[in-house]
mmCIF file of C-alpha atoms in Angstrom:
data_model
loop_
_atom_site.group_PDB
_atom_site.id
_atom_site.type_symbol
_atom_site.label_atom_id
_atom_site.label_comp_id
_atom_site.label_asym_id
_atom_site.label_seq_id
_atom_site.Cartn_x
_atom_site.Cartn_y
_atom_site.Cartn_z
ATOM 1 C CA MET A 1 0.002 -0.008 -0.008
ATOM 2 C CA GLN A 2 2.839 2.361 0.825
ATOM 3 C CA ARG A 3 4.598 1.597 -2.467
ATOM 4 C CA LEU A 4 1.365 2.288 -4.322
ATOM 5 C CA ARG A 5 0.819 5.596 -2.516
ATOM 6 C CA LYS A 6 4.413 6.714 -3.169
ATOM 7 C CA SER A 7 4.248 5.706 -6.791
ATOM 8 C CA ARG A 8 1.307 8.096 -7.114
ATOM 9 C CA GLY A 9 3.383 10.858 -5.469
ATOM 10 C CA LEU A 10 0.820 11.252 -2.678
ATOM 11 C CA THR A 11 1.439 12.147 0.972
ATOM 12 C CA LEU A 12 -0.615 10.641 3.789
ATOM 13 C CA LYS A 13 -2.323 14.015 4.234
ATOM 14 C CA GLN A 14 -3.254 14.173 0.582
ATOM 15 C CA VAL A 15 -4.743 10.667 0.753
ATOM 16 C CA GLU A 16 -6.641 11.671 3.868
ATOM 17 C CA ALA A 17 -8.100 14.702 2.084
ATOM 18 C CA GLN A 18 -9.103 12.801 -1.036
ATOM 19 C CA ALA A 19 -10.271 9.465 0.365
ATOM 20 C CA LYS A 20 -11.611 10.838 3.648
ATOM 21 C CA VAL A 21 -9.631 8.289 5.664
ATOM 22 C CA SER A 22 -7.527 9.382 8.609
ATOM 23 C CA ASN A 23 -3.808 9.614 7.796
ATOM 24 C CA ALA A 24 -2.874 7.869 11.046
ATOM 25 C CA TYR A 25 -5.084 4.946 10.086
ATOM 26 C CA ILE A 26 -3.549 4.742 6.564
ATOM 27 C CA SER A 27 -0.084 4.843 8.063
ATOM 28 C CA GLN A 28 -0.974 1.964 10.418
ATOM 29 C CA ILE A 29 -2.370 -0.084 7.525
ATOM 30 C CA GLU A 30 0.765 0.540 5.534
ATOM 31 C CA ARG A 31 2.945 -0.644 8.429
ATOM 32 C CA GLY A 32 0.822 -3.735 8.972
ATOM 33 C CA LEU A 33 -0.360 -2.595 12.401
ATOM 34 C CA ARG A 34 -4.034 -2.849 11.509
ATOM 35 C CA LYS A 35 -6.241 -5.521 9.996
ATOM 36 C CA PRO A 36 -7.121 -4.957 6.316
ATOM 37 C CA PRO A 37 -9.625 -2.045 6.102
ATOM 38 C CA HIS A 38 -13.293 -2.430 5.301
ATOM 39 C CA PRO A 39 -14.120 -2.894 1.577
ATOM 40 C CA ASP A 40 -15.810 0.549 1.543
ATOM 41 C CA ILE A 41 -12.585 2.202 2.666
ATOM 42 C CA LEU A 42 -10.680 0.202 0.055
ATOM 43 C CA LYS A 43 -13.115 1.504 -2.572
ATOM 44 C CA ARG A 44 -12.259 5.088 -1.644
ATOM 45 C CA LEU A 45 -8.521 4.313 -1.597
ATOM 46 C CA ALA A 46 -8.796 2.581 -4.992
ATOM 47 C CA LYS A 47 -10.298 5.739 -6.488
ATOM 48 C CA THR A 48 -7.598 7.910 -4.914
ATOM 49 C CA TYR A 49 -4.798 5.620 -6.128
ATOM 50 C CA ASP A 50 -6.481 5.109 -9.486
ATOM 51 C CA VAL A 51 -6.389 1.331 -9.332
ATOM 52 C CA PRO A 52 -9.231 -1.201 -9.743
ATOM 53 C CA HIS A 53 -11.178 -1.782 -6.528
ATOM 54 C CA ARG A 54 -10.872 -5.504 -7.131
ATOM 55 C CA GLU A 55 -7.081 -5.267 -7.016
ATOM 56 C CA LEU A 56 -7.148 -3.880 -3.477
ATOM 57 C CA LEU A 57 -9.766 -6.419 -2.382
ATOM 58 C CA VAL A 58 -7.459 -9.190 -3.560
ATOM 59 C CA VAL A 59 -4.458 -7.661 -1.738
ATOM 60 C CA ALA A 60 -6.541 -7.299 1.449
ATOM 61 C CA GLY A 61 -7.608 -10.944 1.215
ATOM 62 C CA TYR A 62 -11.350 -10.339 0.659
ATOM 63 C CA LEU A 63 -11.225 -11.891 -2.777
ATOM 64 C CA GLU A 64 -9.108 -14.568 -4.296
ATOM 65 C CA GLU A 65 -7.636 -14.310 -7.722
ATOM 66 C CA ASP A 66 -8.767 -17.201 -9.860
ATOM 67 C CA SER A 67 -6.078 -19.460 -11.244
ATOM 68 C CA GLU A 68 -6.576 -18.072 -14.764
ATOM 69 C CA THR A 69 -5.912 -14.498 -13.617
ATOM 70 C CA ILE A 70 -2.828 -15.610 -11.715
ATOM 71 C CA ALA A 71 -1.549 -17.491 -14.784
ATOM 72 C CA THR A 72 -2.159 -14.494 -17.050
ATOM 73 C CA ARG A 73 -0.391 -12.149 -14.643
ATOM 74 C CA ARG A 74 2.588 -14.488 -14.435
ATOM 75 C CA LYS A 75 2.741 -14.819 -18.214
ATOM 76 C CA ILE A 76 2.774 -11.057 -18.695
ATOM 77 C CA GLU A 77 5.452 -10.578 -16.014
ATOM 78 C CA GLU A 78 7.667 -13.233 -17.597
ATOM 79 C CA ALA A 79 7.160 -11.851 -21.081
ATOM 80 C CA PHE A 80 7.920 -8.310 -19.810
ATOM 81 C CA GLU A 81 11.188 -9.509 -18.263
ATOM 82 C CA HIS A 82 12.080 -11.093 -21.608
ATOM 83 C CA VAL A 83 11.346 -7.837 -23.440
ATOM 84 C CA LYS A 84 13.482 -5.829 -21.027
ATOM 85 C CA THR A 85 16.475 -8.094 -21.503
ATOM 86 C CA ASP A 86 16.339 -8.460 -25.289
ATOM 87 C CA PRO A 87 19.369 -6.425 -26.446
ATOM 88 C CA LYS A 88 17.966 -6.002 -29.951
ATOM 89 C CA PHE A 89 14.771 -4.391 -28.747
ATOM 90 C CA LYS A 90 15.179 -0.859 -27.444
ATOM 91 C CA GLN A 91 12.266 0.765 -25.645
ATOM 92 C CA GLY A 92 11.491 3.760 -23.509
ATOM 93 C CA THR A 93 8.457 5.348 -21.922
ATOM 94 C CA ARG A 94 7.112 8.637 -20.617
ATOM 95 C CA LEU A 95 5.212 7.743 -17.495
ATOM 96 C CA LYS A 96 3.135 9.624 -15.009
ATOM 97 C CA GLY A 97 4.864 8.664 -11.761
ATOM 98 C CA THR A 98 7.040 5.569 -11.419
ATOM 99 C CA HIS A 99 4.492 2.791 -11.147
ATOM 100 C CA VAL A 100 4.407 0.401 -14.126
ATOM 101 C CA SER A 101 1.037 -1.373 -14.078
ATOM 102 C CA LEU A 102 0.323 -4.802 -15.441
ATOM 103 C CA GLU A 103 -1.681 -3.106 -18.188
ATOM 104 C CA THR A 104 1.355 -1.089 -19.288
ATOM 105 C CA LYS A 105 3.558 -4.189 -19.180
ATOM 106 C CA ARG A 106 1.065 -5.967 -21.412
ATOM 107 C CA PHE A 107 1.081 -3.034 -23.843
ATOM 108 C CA ILE A 108 4.893 -3.069 -24.004
ATOM 109 C CA VAL A 109 4.904 -6.830 -24.591
ATOM 110 C CA GLU A 110 2.333 -6.407 -27.367
ATOM 111 C CA MET A 111 4.494 -3.738 -29.042
ATOM 112 C CA TYR A 112 7.442 -6.141 -28.804
ATOM 113 C CA GLU A 113 5.318 -8.831 -30.433
ATOM 114 C CA LYS A 114 4.286 -6.456 -33.210
ATOM 115 C CA LEU A 115 7.811 -5.421 -34.100
ATOM 116 C CA THR A 116 9.563 -8.772 -33.680
ATOM 117 C CA GLN A 117 6.695 -10.904 -35.110
ATOM 118 C CA ARG A 118 6.936 -13.121 -32.038
ATOM 119 C CA ASN A 119 4.058 -14.181 -29.857
ATOM 120 C CA LEU A 120 5.377 -14.264 -26.314
ATOM 121 C CA LEU A 121 2.020 -14.284 -24.559
ATOM 122 C CA LYS A 122 0.890 -17.361 -26.481
ATOM 123 C CA GLU A 123 4.087 -19.285 -26.840
ATOM 124 C CA GLY A 124 5.696 -18.198 -23.509
ATOM 125 C CA ALA A 125 8.954 -16.265 -23.086
ATOM 126 C CA MET B 1 23.293 -1.318 -37.976
ATOM 127 C CA GLU B 2 23.483 -4.544 -40.009
ATOM 128 C CA LEU B 3 20.173 -6.202 -40.754
ATOM 129 C CA PRO B 4 19.650 -9.983 -40.790
ATOM 130 C CA ASN B 5 19.632 -10.000 -44.604
ATOM 131 C CA GLY B 6 23.101 -8.389 -44.639
ATOM 132 C CA GLU B 7 21.884 -4.912 -45.647
ATOM 133 C CA ILE B 8 23.126 -1.882 -43.737
ATOM 134 C CA ASP B 9 20.467 0.125 -41.968
ATOM 135 C CA THR B 10 20.410 3.725 -43.079
ATOM 136 C CA SER B 11 18.354 5.044 -40.191
ATOM 137 C CA PRO B 12 17.881 8.817 -40.521
ATOM 138 C CA ILE B 13 18.133 9.067 -36.698
ATOM 139 C CA VAL B 14 21.548 7.420 -36.723
ATOM 140 C CA ASP B 15 22.586 9.702 -39.578
ATOM 141 C CA PHE B 16 21.473 12.757 -37.638
ATOM 142 C CA CYS B 17 23.352 11.574 -34.529
ATOM 143 C CA ARG B 18 26.466 10.899 -36.592
ATOM 144 C CA ALA B 19 26.297 14.481 -37.906
ATOM 145 C CA VAL B 20 25.878 15.797 -34.358
ATOM 146 C CA VAL B 21 28.876 13.818 -33.175
ATOM 147 C CA SER B 22 31.012 15.121 -36.036
ATOM 148 C CA ARG B 23 30.046 18.734 -35.202
ATOM 149 C CA HIS B 24 30.529 18.473 -31.461
ATOM 150 C CA ALA B 25 33.070 15.724 -30.971
ATOM 151 C CA GLU B 26 35.628 18.122 -29.496
ATOM 152 C CA SER B 27 33.307 19.389 -26.784
ATOM 153 C CA TRP B 28 31.194 16.330 -26.189
ATOM 154 C CA PRO B 29 28.397 16.167 -25.117
ATOM 155 C CA PRO B 30 26.635 19.143 -26.655
ATOM 156 C CA LYS B 31 24.315 21.205 -24.455
ATOM 157 C CA GLU B 32 20.741 19.868 -24.424
ATOM 158 C CA GLU B 33 19.540 23.217 -25.880
ATOM 159 C CA THR B 34 21.981 22.934 -28.763
ATOM 160 C CA LEU B 35 20.944 19.380 -29.506
ATOM 161 C CA ALA B 36 17.302 20.416 -29.351
ATOM 162 C CA GLU B 37 17.817 23.338 -31.779
ATOM 163 C CA GLU B 38 19.639 21.094 -34.285
ATOM 164 C CA PHE B 39 16.964 18.438 -33.961
ATOM 165 C CA VAL B 40 14.095 20.911 -34.559
ATOM 166 C CA GLN B 41 15.839 22.127 -37.681
ATOM 167 C CA TRP B 42 16.530 18.576 -38.890
ATOM 168 C CA LEU B 43 12.963 17.400 -38.387
ATOM 169 C CA GLY B 44 11.495 20.654 -39.714
ATOM 170 C CA LEU B 45 9.114 21.077 -36.776
ATOM 171 C CA LYS B 46 6.648 23.983 -36.916
ATOM 172 C CA PRO B 47 4.612 25.448 -34.071
ATOM 173 C CA PHE B 48 0.956 24.389 -33.740
ATOM 174 C CA SER B 49 1.282 21.308 -35.958
ATOM 175 C CA THR B 50 -1.681 18.964 -36.025
ATOM 176 C CA ARG B 51 -1.355 15.288 -35.116
ATOM 177 C CA ASP B 52 -1.543 14.338 -38.791
ATOM 178 C CA GLN B 53 1.188 16.794 -39.675
ATOM 179 C CA LEU B 54 3.421 15.369 -36.901
ATOM 180 C CA ILE B 55 2.776 11.805 -38.139
ATOM 181 C CA GLY B 56 3.693 12.801 -41.710
ATOM 182 C CA LEU B 57 6.819 14.656 -40.632
ATOM 183 C CA CYS B 58 8.108 11.727 -38.573
ATOM 184 C CA LEU B 59 7.410 9.313 -41.389
ATOM 185 C CA THR B 60 9.909 11.238 -43.545
ATOM 186 C CA LYS B 61 12.496 10.146 -40.959
ATOM 187 C CA LYS B 62 11.262 6.524 -40.982
ATOM 188 C CA VAL B 63 9.611 6.820 -37.559
ATOM 189 C CA THR B 64 6.043 5.559 -37.313
ATOM 190 C CA VAL B 65 3.988 7.673 -34.920
ATOM 191 C CA SER B 66 0.531 6.730 -33.724
ATOM 192 C CA PHE B 67 -1.959 8.124 -31.213
ATOM 193 C CA VAL B 68 -3.775 5.323 -29.348
ATOM 194 C CA GLU B 69 -5.541 4.543 -26.099
ATOM 195 C CA LEU B 70 -2.817 3.844 -23.514
ATOM 196 C CA PRO B 71 -2.914 2.743 -19.868
ATOM 197 C CA LEU B 72 -3.542 5.753 -17.620
ATOM 198 C CA GLU B 73 0.007 6.203 -16.353
ATOM 199 C CA LEU B 74 1.556 5.863 -19.786
ATOM 200 C CA ARG B 75 1.912 9.096 -21.767
ATOM 201 C CA GLY B 76 4.214 7.878 -24.483
ATOM 202 C CA PHE B 77 6.258 4.926 -25.619
ATOM 203 C CA ASN B 78 9.065 4.387 -28.095
ATOM 204 C CA CYS B 79 10.659 1.265 -29.398
ATOM 205 C CA SER B 80 12.976 0.135 -32.091
ATOM 206 C CA PHE B 81 13.874 -3.252 -33.505
ATOM 207 C CA GLU B 82 16.210 -3.751 -36.456
ATOM 208 C CA ASN B 83 15.106 -1.119 -38.982
ATOM 209 C CA ARG B 84 11.669 -0.309 -37.477
ATOM 210 C CA THR B 85 11.100 2.545 -35.104
ATOM 211 C CA GLU B 86 7.782 3.398 -33.543
ATOM 212 C CA ILE B 87 6.490 6.100 -31.190
ATOM 213 C CA VAL B 88 3.103 5.727 -29.561
ATOM 214 C CA ILE B 89 1.424 8.655 -27.838
ATOM 215 C CA ALA B 90 -1.654 8.644 -25.633
ATOM 216 C CA GLN B 91 -4.731 9.592 -27.567
ATOM 217 C CA ARG B 92 -6.581 11.168 -24.606
ATOM 218 C CA GLU B 93 -6.874 14.970 -24.709
ATOM 219 C CA THR B 94 -4.605 16.685 -22.221
ATOM 220 C CA VAL B 95 -2.869 20.046 -22.000
ATOM 221 C CA PRO B 96 -2.298 21.765 -25.429
ATOM 222 C CA GLY B 97 1.262 21.073 -26.476
ATOM 223 C CA ALA B 98 1.546 17.897 -24.401
ATOM 224 C CA ASP B 99 1.477 15.702 -27.501
ATOM 225 C CA LEU B 100 4.484 17.488 -28.995
ATOM 226 C CA HIS B 101 6.271 17.441 -25.623
ATOM 227 C CA THR B 102 5.809 13.631 -25.378
ATOM 228 C CA LEU B 103 6.868 13.139 -28.981
ATOM 229 C CA LEU B 104 10.054 15.091 -28.360
ATOM 230 C CA HIS B 105 10.683 13.189 -25.115
ATOM 231 C CA GLU B 106 10.408 9.890 -27.003
ATOM 232 C CA PHE B 107 12.687 11.160 -29.785
ATOM 233 C CA ARG B 108 15.365 12.123 -27.235
ATOM 234 C CA GLU B 109 15.355 8.522 -25.935
ATOM 235 C CA LEU B 110 15.740 7.258 -29.516
ATOM 236 C CA LEU B 111 18.582 9.714 -30.108
ATOM 237 C CA GLU B 112 20.366 8.440 -26.995
ATOM 238 C CA ASN B 113 20.139 4.825 -28.242
ATOM 239 C CA ALA B 114 21.765 5.997 -31.495
ATOM 240 C CA PHE B 115 24.456 7.950 -29.651
ATOM 241 C CA VAL B 116 25.259 4.895 -27.533
ATOM 242 C CA GLU B 117 25.403 2.786 -30.679
ATOM 243 C CA LEU B 118 27.931 5.267 -32.129
ATOM 244 C CA GLY B 119 29.956 5.129 -28.866
ATOM 245 C CA TYR B 120 29.076 8.674 -27.824
ATOM 246 C CA THR B 121 26.622 8.616 -24.941
ATOM 247 C CA THR B 122 25.539 12.039 -23.823
ATOM 248 C CA LEU B 123 24.776 10.945 -20.274
ATOM 249 C CA GLY B 124 27.169 11.366 -17.380
ATOM 250 C CA ALA B 125 27.267 9.037 -14.400
ATOM 251 C CA ASP B 126 24.761 11.163 -12.469
ATOM 252 C CA ASP B 127 22.422 11.840 -15.404
ATOM 253 C CA PHE B 128 19.068 10.156 -15.944
ATOM 254 C CA LEU B 129 17.733 9.837 -19.481
ATOM 255 C CA GLU B 130 14.175 10.596 -18.312
ATOM 256 C CA VAL B 131 15.323 13.943 -16.913
ATOM 257 C CA GLN B 132 17.422 14.752 -19.965
ATOM 258 C CA ALA B 133 14.502 13.852 -22.247
ATOM 259 C CA GLU B 134 12.196 16.256 -20.380
ATOM 260 C CA HIS B 135 14.841 19.011 -20.655
ATOM 261 C CA PHE B 136 15.239 18.260 -24.357
ATOM 262 C CA ALA B 137 11.461 18.387 -24.981
ATOM 263 C CA MET B 138 11.242 21.739 -23.237
ATOM 264 C CA SER B 139 14.210 23.179 -25.108
ATOM 265 C CA ALA B 140 12.955 21.891 -28.475
ATOM 266 C CA ARG B 141 9.519 23.433 -28.040
ATOM 267 C CA MET B 142 11.215 26.722 -27.176
ATOM 268 C CA ALA B 143 13.434 26.407 -30.250
ATOM 269 C CA ILE B 144 10.410 25.840 -32.464
ATOM 270 C CA ILE B 145 8.778 29.115 -31.487
ATOM 271 C CA THR B 146 11.945 31.221 -31.374
ATOM 272 C CA THR B 147 12.714 30.360 -34.990
ATOM 273 C CA GLU B 148 9.214 31.503 -35.968
ATOM 274 C CA ILE B 149 9.102 34.752 -33.931
ATOM 275 C CA PRO B 150 10.831 36.903 -36.625
ATOM 276 C CA ALA B 151 8.227 35.819 -39.195
ATOM 277 C CA PHE B 152 5.352 36.628 -36.819
ATOM 278 C CA ALA B 153 7.007 40.018 -35.971
ATOM 279 C CA ARG B 154 7.376 40.898 -39.650
ATOM 280 C CA PHE B 155 3.714 40.108 -40.203
ATOM 281 C CA VAL B 156 2.725 42.479 -37.389
ATOM 282 C CA GLN B 157 5.148 45.158 -38.633
ATOM 283 C CA ASN B 158 3.405 45.195 -41.998
ATOM 284 C CA ALA B 159 0.105 46.298 -40.496
ATOM 285 C CA GLU B 160 -0.761 49.780 -41.777
ATOM 286 C CA ALA B 161 -2.573 51.278 -38.796
ATOM 287 C CA ARG B 162 -0.482 52.120 -35.776
ATOM 288 C CA TRP B 163 -3.102 50.748 -33.348
ATOM 289 C CA ALA B 164 -3.109 47.447 -35.288
ATOM 290 C CA ARG B 165 0.659 47.185 -34.908
ATOM 291 C CA TYR B 166 0.474 47.890 -31.148
ATOM 292 C CA LEU B 167 -2.303 45.386 -30.771
ATOM 293 C CA GLY B 168 -0.387 42.871 -32.809
ATOM 294 C CA TYR B 169 2.762 43.267 -30.726
ATOM 295 C CA GLY B 170 0.664 43.002 -27.560
ATOM 296 C CA VAL B 171 -1.010 39.786 -28.682
ATOM 297 C CA LEU B 172 2.261 38.388 -29.963
ATOM 298 C CA GLY B 173 4.031 39.160 -26.673
ATOM 299 C CA PHE B 174 1.219 37.674 -24.602
ATOM 300 C CA LEU B 175 0.986 34.472 -26.699
ATOM 301 C CA GLY B 176 4.757 34.195 -26.741
ATOM 302 C CA ILE B 177 4.984 34.383 -22.957
ATOM 303 C CA MET B 178 2.133 31.871 -22.525
ATOM 304 C CA TYR B 179 3.821 29.479 -24.956
ATOM 305 C CA LEU B 180 7.198 29.750 -23.211
ATOM 306 C CA LEU B 181 5.588 29.222 -19.789
ATOM 307 C CA SER B 182 3.839 26.117 -21.165
ATOM 308 C CA CYS B 183 7.221 24.818 -22.410
ATOM 309 C CA VAL B 184 8.868 25.266 -19.015
ATOM 310 C CA PHE B 185 5.971 24.028 -16.897
ATOM 311 C CA MET B 186 4.533 21.326 -19.115
ATOM 312 C CA PRO B 187 5.098 18.457 -16.614
ATOM 313 C CA GLN B 188 3.467 20.509 -13.849
ATOM 314 C CA LEU B 189 0.563 21.481 -16.099
ATOM 315 C CA GLU B 190 -0.019 17.832 -16.974
ATOM 316 C CA GLU B 191 0.027 16.942 -13.269
ATOM 317 C CA ILE B 192 -2.518 19.621 -12.471
ATOM 318 C CA GLU B 193 -4.720 18.494 -15.366
ATOM 319 C CA SER B 194 -4.621 14.859 -14.302
ATOM 320 C CA GLU B 195 -5.255 15.847 -10.682
ATOM 321 C CA VAL B 196 -8.325 17.822 -11.697
ATOM 322 C CA LYS B 197 -9.574 14.834 -13.710
ATOM 323 C CA ARG B 198 -8.917 12.465 -10.766
ATOM 324 C CA GLN B 199 -10.767 14.732 -8.343
ATOM 325 C CA ARG B 200 -13.704 14.767 -10.746
ATOM 326 C CA TYR B 201 -13.549 10.978 -10.951
ATOM 327 C CA ILE B 202 -13.453 10.614 -7.125
ATOM 328 C CA ARG B 203 -16.479 12.886 -6.765
ATOM 329 C CA THR B 204 -18.490 10.738 -9.172
#
């Protein structure tokens, strides 16, 4: 949670103002001193951090990712690692913040596939 | 660069970088502003170009540019493989001039790849390409307008009525200052714009 907040360039006070959740409480959640917050609070935090509500529910343990989602995530992560280490493929981005979402990784892998005529996501890296 | 079929790649970007190296080899690396000015001249960038004009201009340098839906945090992306080079820019409407800023940022990263290939990196141990690319984009946008200012001024000077000339200079000065401010503060303007959008999203 802390990494997510910092990647958005937000301070605890800013999150408090936007999500209407006390900054002391957020700090305690980030340090693992509190149980996962109520799904309603997670919904407000998801809007503030601009991530899908479902993603935070999974992290908090309210929902379980199905095996297909886990497999897709792993496939994209592996393919992205392959793309980053291919010396023939040069790439760069202009990002808002420092967080690289799974969606962005998928986009980069798809661009790699387009240029190299390979199909990493189907055939595996 | 040698291609798999044995041909030698004649990438215009590499050619440009080679020319820059030959001009500045003795005092390497050149200032970011100098590099930006030379780049603007090379690409033939004009102020207030439309997206289609930018796409056409880049195609003359064998760079394919497209505007597509991108993930929220991604403003632009560049990649190259063998003889193909692509730049992708977020389609969503943002601050005026942001498209050009992102395009220039992506070009600076492509230029650095070429400089590295030629054995002339422009980055020192403490430099970050992201930061240099932002500086380059800002400098290049400034260079675009400064090369056009004399033409605008001549146009105003030719007005017959004195009041029209004064008004023209006033408008020209105001627009010039606004443009230069947008060059310098583009990343901040983009942040403000995305913050406003996020606040609107949170409220709904």
